[in-house]
Coordinates of C-alpha atoms and ligand atoms in Angstrom, one line a residue:
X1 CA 36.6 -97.6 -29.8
X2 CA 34.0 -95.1 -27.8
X3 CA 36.1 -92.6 -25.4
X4 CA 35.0 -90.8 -22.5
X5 CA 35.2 -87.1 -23.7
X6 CA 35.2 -85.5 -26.3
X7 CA 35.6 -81.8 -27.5
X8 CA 35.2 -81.2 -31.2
X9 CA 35.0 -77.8 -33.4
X10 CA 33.2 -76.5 -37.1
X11 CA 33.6 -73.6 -38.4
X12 CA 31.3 -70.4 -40.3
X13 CA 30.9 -70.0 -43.5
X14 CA 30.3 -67.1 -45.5
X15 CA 28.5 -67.9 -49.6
X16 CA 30.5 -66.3 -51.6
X17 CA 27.6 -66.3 -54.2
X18 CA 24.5 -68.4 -54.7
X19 CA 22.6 -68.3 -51.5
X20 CA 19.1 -69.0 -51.7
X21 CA 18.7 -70.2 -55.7
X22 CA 21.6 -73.0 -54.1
X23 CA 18.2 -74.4 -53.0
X24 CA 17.0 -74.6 -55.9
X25 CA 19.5 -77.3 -57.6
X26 CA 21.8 -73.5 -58.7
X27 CA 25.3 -73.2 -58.2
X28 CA 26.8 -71.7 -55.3
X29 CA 30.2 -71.0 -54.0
X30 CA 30.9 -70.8 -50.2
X31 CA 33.8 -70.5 -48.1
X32 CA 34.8 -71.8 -44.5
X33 CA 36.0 -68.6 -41.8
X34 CA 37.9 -68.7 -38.9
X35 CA 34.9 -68.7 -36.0
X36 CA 34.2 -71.5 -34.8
X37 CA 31.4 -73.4 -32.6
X38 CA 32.7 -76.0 -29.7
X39 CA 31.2 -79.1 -28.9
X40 CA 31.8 -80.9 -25.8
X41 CA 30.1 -84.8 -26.0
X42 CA 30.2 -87.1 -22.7
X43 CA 28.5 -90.0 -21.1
X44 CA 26.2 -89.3 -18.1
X45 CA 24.4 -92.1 -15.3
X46 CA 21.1 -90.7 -16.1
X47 CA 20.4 -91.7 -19.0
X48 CA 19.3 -89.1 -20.0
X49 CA 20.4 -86.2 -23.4
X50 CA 21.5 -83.3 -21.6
X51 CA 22.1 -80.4 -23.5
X52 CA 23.7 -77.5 -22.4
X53 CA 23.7 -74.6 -24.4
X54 CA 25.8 -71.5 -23.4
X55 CA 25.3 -68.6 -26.2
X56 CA 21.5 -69.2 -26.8
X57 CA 18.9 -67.0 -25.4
X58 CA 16.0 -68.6 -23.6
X59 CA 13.0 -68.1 -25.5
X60 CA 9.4 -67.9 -23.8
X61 CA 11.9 -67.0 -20.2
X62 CA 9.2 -66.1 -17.1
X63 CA 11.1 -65.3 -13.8
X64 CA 8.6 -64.8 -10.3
X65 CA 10.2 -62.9 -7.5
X66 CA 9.1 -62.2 -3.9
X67 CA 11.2 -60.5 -1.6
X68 CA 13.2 -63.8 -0.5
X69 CA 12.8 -66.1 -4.1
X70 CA 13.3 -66.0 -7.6
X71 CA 11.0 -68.6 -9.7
X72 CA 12.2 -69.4 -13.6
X73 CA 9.9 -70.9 -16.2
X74 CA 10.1 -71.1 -19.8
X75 CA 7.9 -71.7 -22.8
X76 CA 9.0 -75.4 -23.2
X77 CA 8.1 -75.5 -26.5
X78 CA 9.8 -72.2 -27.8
X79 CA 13.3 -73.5 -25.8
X80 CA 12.8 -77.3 -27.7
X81 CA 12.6 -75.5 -31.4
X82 CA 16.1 -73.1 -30.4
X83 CA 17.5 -76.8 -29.8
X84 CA 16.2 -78.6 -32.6
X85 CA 19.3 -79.0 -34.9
X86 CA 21.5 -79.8 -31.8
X87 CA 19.1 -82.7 -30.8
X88 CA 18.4 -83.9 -34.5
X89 CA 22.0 -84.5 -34.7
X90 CA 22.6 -86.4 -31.8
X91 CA 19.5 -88.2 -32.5
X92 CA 21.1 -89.4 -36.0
X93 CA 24.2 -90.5 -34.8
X94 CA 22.4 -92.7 -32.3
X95 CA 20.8 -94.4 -34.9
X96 CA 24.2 -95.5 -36.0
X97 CA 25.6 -96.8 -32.6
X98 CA 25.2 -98.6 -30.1
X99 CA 24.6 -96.4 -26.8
X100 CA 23.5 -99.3 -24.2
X101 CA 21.0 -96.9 -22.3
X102 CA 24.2 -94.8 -21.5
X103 CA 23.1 -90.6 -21.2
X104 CA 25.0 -88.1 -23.1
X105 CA 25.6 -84.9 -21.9
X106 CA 26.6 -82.3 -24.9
X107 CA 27.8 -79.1 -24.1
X108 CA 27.8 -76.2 -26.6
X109 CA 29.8 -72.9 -26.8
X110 CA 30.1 -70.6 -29.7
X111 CA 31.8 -67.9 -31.1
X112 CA 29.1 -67.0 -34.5
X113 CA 26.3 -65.3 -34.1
X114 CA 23.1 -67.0 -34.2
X115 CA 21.1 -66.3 -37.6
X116 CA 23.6 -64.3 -38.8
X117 CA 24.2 -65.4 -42.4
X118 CA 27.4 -67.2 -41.1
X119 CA 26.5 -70.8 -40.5
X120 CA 25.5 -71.3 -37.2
X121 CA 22.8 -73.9 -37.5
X122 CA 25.3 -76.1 -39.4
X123 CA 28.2 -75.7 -37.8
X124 CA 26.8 -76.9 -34.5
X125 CA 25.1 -79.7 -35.9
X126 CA 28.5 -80.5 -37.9
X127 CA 30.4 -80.0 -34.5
X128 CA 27.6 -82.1 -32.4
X129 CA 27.7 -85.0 -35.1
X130 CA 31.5 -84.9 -35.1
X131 CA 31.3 -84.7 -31.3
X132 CA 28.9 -87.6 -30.7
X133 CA 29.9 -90.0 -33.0
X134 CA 33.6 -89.7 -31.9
X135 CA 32.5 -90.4 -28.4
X136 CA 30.5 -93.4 -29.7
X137 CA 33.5 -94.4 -31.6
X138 CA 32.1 -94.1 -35.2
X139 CA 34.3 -93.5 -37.8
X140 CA 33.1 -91.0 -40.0
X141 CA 35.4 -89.1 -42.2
X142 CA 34.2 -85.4 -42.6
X143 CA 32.2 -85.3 -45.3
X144 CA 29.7 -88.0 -44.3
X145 CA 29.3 -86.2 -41.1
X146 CA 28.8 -83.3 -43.7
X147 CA 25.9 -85.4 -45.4
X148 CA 24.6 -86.3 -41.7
X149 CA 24.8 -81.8 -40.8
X150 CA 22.5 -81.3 -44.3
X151 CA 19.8 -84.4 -42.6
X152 CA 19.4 -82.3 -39.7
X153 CA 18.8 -78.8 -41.6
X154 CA 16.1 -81.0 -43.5
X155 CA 14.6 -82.2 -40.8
X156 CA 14.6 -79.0 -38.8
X157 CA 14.0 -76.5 -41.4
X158 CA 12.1 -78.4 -44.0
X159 CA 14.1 -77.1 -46.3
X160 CA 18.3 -76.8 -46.9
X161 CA 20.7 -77.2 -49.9
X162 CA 23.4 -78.8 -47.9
X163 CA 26.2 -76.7 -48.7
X164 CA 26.8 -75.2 -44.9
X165 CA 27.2 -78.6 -43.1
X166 CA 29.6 -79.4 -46.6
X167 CA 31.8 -76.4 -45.9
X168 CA 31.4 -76.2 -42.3
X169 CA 32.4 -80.0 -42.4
X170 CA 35.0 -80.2 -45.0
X171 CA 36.3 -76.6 -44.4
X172 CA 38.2 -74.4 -47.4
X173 CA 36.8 -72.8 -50.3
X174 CA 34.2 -74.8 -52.1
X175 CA 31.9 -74.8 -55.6
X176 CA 28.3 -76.8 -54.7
X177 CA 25.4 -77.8 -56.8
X178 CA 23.1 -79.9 -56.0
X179 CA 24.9 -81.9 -53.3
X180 CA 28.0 -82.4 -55.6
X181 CA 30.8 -80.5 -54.2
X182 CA 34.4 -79.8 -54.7
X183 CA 37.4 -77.8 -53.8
X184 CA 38.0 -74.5 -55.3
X185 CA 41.9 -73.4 -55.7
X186 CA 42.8 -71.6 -51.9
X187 CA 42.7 -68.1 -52.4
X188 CA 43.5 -65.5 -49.6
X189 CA 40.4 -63.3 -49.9
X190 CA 40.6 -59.7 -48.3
X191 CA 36.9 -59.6 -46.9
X192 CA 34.7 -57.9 -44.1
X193 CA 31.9 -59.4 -42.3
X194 CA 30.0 -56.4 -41.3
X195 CA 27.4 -57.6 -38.6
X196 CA 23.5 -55.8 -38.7
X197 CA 23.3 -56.7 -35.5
X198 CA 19.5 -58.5 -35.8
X199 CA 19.0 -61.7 -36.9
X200 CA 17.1 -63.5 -39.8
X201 CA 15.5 -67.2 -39.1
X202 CA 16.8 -69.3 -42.3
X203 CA 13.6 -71.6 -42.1
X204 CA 11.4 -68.6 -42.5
X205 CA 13.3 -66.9 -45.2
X206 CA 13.7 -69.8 -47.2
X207 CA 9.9 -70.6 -46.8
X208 CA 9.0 -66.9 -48.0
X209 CA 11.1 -67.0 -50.8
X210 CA 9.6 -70.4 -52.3
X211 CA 6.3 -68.9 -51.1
X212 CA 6.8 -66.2 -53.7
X213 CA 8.1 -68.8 -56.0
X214 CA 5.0 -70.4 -56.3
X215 CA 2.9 -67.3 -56.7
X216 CA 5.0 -66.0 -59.5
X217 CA 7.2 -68.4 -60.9
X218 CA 7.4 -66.8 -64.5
X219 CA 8.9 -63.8 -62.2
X220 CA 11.3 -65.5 -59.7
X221 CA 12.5 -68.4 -62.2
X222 CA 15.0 -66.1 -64.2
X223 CA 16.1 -64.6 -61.4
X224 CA 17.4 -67.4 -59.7
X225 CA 18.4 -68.3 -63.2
X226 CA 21.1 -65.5 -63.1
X227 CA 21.8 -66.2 -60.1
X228 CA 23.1 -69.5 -61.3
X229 CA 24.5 -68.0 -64.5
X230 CA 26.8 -65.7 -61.9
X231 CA 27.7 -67.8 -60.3
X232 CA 29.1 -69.8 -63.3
X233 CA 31.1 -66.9 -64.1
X234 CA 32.4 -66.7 -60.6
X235 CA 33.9 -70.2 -60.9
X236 CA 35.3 -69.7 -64.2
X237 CA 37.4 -66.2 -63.0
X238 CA 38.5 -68.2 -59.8
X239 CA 39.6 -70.9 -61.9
X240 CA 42.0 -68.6 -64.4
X241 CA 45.1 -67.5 -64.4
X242 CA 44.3 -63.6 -64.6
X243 CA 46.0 -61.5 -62.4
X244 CA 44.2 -61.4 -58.5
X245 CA 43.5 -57.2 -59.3
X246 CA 41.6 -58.7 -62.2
X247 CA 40.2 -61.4 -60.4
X248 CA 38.7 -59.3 -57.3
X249 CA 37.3 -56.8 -59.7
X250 CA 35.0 -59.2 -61.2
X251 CA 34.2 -61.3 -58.3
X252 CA 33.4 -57.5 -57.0
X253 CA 30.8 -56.5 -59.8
X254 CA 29.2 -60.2 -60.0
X255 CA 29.1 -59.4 -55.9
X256 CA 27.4 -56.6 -56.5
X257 CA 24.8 -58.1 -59.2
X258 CA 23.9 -61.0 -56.9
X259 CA 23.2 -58.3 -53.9
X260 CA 20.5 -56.8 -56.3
X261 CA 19.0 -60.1 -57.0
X262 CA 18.5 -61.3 -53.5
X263 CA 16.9 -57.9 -53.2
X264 CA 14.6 -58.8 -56.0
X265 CA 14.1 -61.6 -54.2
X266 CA 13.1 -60.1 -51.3
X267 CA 15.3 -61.0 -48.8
X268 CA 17.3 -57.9 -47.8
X269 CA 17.2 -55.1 -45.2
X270 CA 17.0 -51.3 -44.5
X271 CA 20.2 -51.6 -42.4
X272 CA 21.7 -54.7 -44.8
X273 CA 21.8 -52.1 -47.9
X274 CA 23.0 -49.7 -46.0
X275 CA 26.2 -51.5 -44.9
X276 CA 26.2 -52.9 -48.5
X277 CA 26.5 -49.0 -49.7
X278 CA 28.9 -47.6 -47.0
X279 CA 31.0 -50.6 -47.9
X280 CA 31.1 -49.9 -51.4
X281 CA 31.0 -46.1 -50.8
X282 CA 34.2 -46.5 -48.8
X283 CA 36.4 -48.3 -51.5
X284 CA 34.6 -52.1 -51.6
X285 CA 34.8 -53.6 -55.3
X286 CA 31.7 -55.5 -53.9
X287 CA 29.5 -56.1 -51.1
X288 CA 26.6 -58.2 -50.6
X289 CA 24.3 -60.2 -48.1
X290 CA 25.5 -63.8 -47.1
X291 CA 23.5 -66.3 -45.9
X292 CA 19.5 -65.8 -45.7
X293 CA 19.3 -62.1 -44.9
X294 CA 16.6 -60.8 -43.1
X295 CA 18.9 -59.1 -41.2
X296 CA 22.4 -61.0 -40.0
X297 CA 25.3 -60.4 -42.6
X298 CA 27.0 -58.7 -45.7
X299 CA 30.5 -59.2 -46.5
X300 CA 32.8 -57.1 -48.9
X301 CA 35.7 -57.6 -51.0
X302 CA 38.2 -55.0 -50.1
X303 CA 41.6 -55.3 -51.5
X304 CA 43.8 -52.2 -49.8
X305 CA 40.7 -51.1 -48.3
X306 CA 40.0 -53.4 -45.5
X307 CA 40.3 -51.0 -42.7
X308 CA 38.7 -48.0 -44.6
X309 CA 35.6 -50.6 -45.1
X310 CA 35.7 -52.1 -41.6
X311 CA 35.0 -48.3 -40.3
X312 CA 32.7 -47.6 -43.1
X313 CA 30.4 -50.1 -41.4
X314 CA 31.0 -49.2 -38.2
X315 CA 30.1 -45.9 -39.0
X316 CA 27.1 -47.3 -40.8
X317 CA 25.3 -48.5 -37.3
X318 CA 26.8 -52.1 -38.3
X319 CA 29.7 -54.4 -36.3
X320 CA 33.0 -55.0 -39.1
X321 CA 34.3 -58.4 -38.5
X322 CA 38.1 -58.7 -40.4
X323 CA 38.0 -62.7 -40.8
X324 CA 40.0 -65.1 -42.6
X325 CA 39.3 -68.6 -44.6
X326 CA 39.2 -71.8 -42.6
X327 CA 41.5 -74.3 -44.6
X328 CA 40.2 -76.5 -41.9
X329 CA 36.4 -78.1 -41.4
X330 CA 35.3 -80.4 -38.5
X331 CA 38.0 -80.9 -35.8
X332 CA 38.7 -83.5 -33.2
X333 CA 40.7 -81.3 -30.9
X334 CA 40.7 -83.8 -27.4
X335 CA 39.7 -87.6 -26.9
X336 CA 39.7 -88.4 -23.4
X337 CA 39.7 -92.8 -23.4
Ligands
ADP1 N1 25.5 -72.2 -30.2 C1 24.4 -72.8 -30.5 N2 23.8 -73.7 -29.6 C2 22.6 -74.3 -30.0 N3 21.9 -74.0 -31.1 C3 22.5 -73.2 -32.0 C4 23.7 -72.5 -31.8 N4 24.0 -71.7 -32.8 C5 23.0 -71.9 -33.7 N5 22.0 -72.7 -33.2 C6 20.8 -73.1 -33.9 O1 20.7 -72.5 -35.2 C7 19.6 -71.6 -35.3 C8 20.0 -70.5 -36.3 O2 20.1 -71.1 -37.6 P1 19.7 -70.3 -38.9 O3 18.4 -69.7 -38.8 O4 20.0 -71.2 -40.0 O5 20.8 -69.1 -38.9 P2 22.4 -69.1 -39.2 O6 22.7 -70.5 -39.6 O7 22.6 -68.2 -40.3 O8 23.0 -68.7 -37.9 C9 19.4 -71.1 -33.9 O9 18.0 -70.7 -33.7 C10 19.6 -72.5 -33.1 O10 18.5 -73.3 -33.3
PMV2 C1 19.6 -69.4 -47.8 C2 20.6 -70.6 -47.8 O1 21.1 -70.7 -49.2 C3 21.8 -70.4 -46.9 C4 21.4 -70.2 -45.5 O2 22.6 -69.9 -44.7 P1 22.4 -69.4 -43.2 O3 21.6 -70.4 -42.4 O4 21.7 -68.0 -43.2 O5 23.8 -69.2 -42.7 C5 19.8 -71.9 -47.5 C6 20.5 -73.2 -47.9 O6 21.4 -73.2 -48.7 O7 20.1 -74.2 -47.4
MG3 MG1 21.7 -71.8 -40.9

């Protein structure tokens, strides 16, 4: 049955390892966190999509004063690509339903920073999908609307492995490899986000790395290879029953070798290693970039040391983020009928 409002909610992610060779068919292991993007879906008499977008800066944004006006334009085009993902998803769940020339207005609020490393791109498509379709009264459990998030990364970025719509859709801790996916055991990890402050465009980065790719590919092929491999050995110290001190120390090293790869890779900072070394500097078993890079976000495992860290990267020139796994993906949290 379609309703007449509806709010619904995804959350971040961070990837835990595997970023970037994930698109390559690798492992990865990511991890849904506790901030999270709101999407409110309702019919309008227009006819019309209307999308309102509250956290995303205009692109292209001309403003004409005189003494007694104020004149705003924008670069039309610019302002379309920023809401590419949002309209690609309510463009695919049209496709599945029925909307008898009815308008849909979508409104959008979010609490992740966009092209951050955490996820934003999916979880708003994951929240719009969840969003729309609800409205429309489809019945999709979370992880097609998961499958639905990782068509609109294709379709707007070219290129995407699917595991953020997967995690941002089915939430929790999760292993993924080329579009198979599963639950990892819960574990409480004691992490900080620390925040460069600048952003990195995940279309771009993941077109320069497979540009690189193609030029060397005797060069970038084992590196994504140990990637993979790390990740292996990620899964398999989650997975056993050694003690969590153990466990973190580990996870902390293999952190630490998959930070130098996706610096071989070519995807890291100035300001990204340097929160990567004031972290470790300040007590971090590991620390690494999550997400694309190019600016955005490292995270570090800090057992004890969470504080100490989140100061580190403060002190660093970077914004510390203490966050906590989502056990929860998608969420319905109002139907109006
Ligand atoms: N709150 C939002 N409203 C509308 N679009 C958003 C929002 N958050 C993210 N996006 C879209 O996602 C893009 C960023 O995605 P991406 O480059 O993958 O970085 P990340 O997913 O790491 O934040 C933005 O340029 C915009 O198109
Ligand atoms: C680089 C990549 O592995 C993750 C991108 O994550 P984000 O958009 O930077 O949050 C791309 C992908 O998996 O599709
Ligand atoms: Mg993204």
């Amino acid at each position: 049955m379609s309703a007449k409002r509806v709010l619904a909610s995804a959350p971040a992610k961070i990837i835990l390892f595997g970023e970037h060779s994930v698109v390559y068919g690798k492992p990865a292991i990511a991890a849904a966190i506790d901030l999270r993007t709101y999407v409110r879906a309702e019919f309008n008499d227009t006819g019309a999509i209307k999308i309102e977008a509250h956290d995303i800066r205009t692109p292209g944004l001309i403003v004409s004063f005189t003494e007694d006006s104020i004149y705003f334009e924008s670069d039309y085009g610019k302002a379309a690509e920023v809401l590419g993902y949002v309209r690609e998803a309510i463009e695919l769940v049209k496709e599945e339903a029925d909307v008898n020339g009815r308008g849909i207005t979508v409104s959008i609020t979010s609490q992740i920073p966009v092209g951050a490393g955490l996820g934003s791109s999916a979880a708003v498509a994951v929240a719009t999908i969840g969003a729309v379709s609800r409205l429309l009264g489809l019945e999709l459990s979370n992880e097609e609307v998961g499958k639905l998030g990782h068509k609109v990364e294709l379709l707007v970025q070219g290129a995407s492995s699917g595991i953020d719509p997967t995690v941002s859709a089915i939430g929790g801790f999760i292993h993924y490899k080329g579009g198979k996916f599963g639950h990892l055991p819960f574990m409480e990890l004691p992490i900080v986000v620390g925040y460069t402050g600048s952003s990195g465009s995940t279309k771009e980065l993941v077109a320069m790395v497979r540009r690189n790719y193609e030029e060397m590919p005797e060069i970038f092929e084992p590196i994504l290879n140990s990637m993979g491999r790390l990740v292996d050995k990620a899964k398999d110290v989650i997975t056993s029953d050694l003690d969590r001190e153990l466990k973190f120390q580990t996870l902390g090293k293999l952190m630490n070798i998959n930070h130098g790869l996706l610096d071989a890779l070519g995807v890291s900072t100035k300001k990204l290693s340097e929160l990567v070394y004031a972290a470790r500097t300040a007590g971090a078993l590991g620390a690494k970039i999550t997400g694309a890079g190019g600016g955005g976000c490292m995270y570090a495992l800090a057992p004890g040391k969470q504080s100490e860290v989140a100061t580190a990267i403060t002190i660093a020139g970077g914004t510390p983020m203490v966050t906590r796994i989502s056990r929860e993906g998608l969420r319905i949290e109002e139907v109006e009928v």
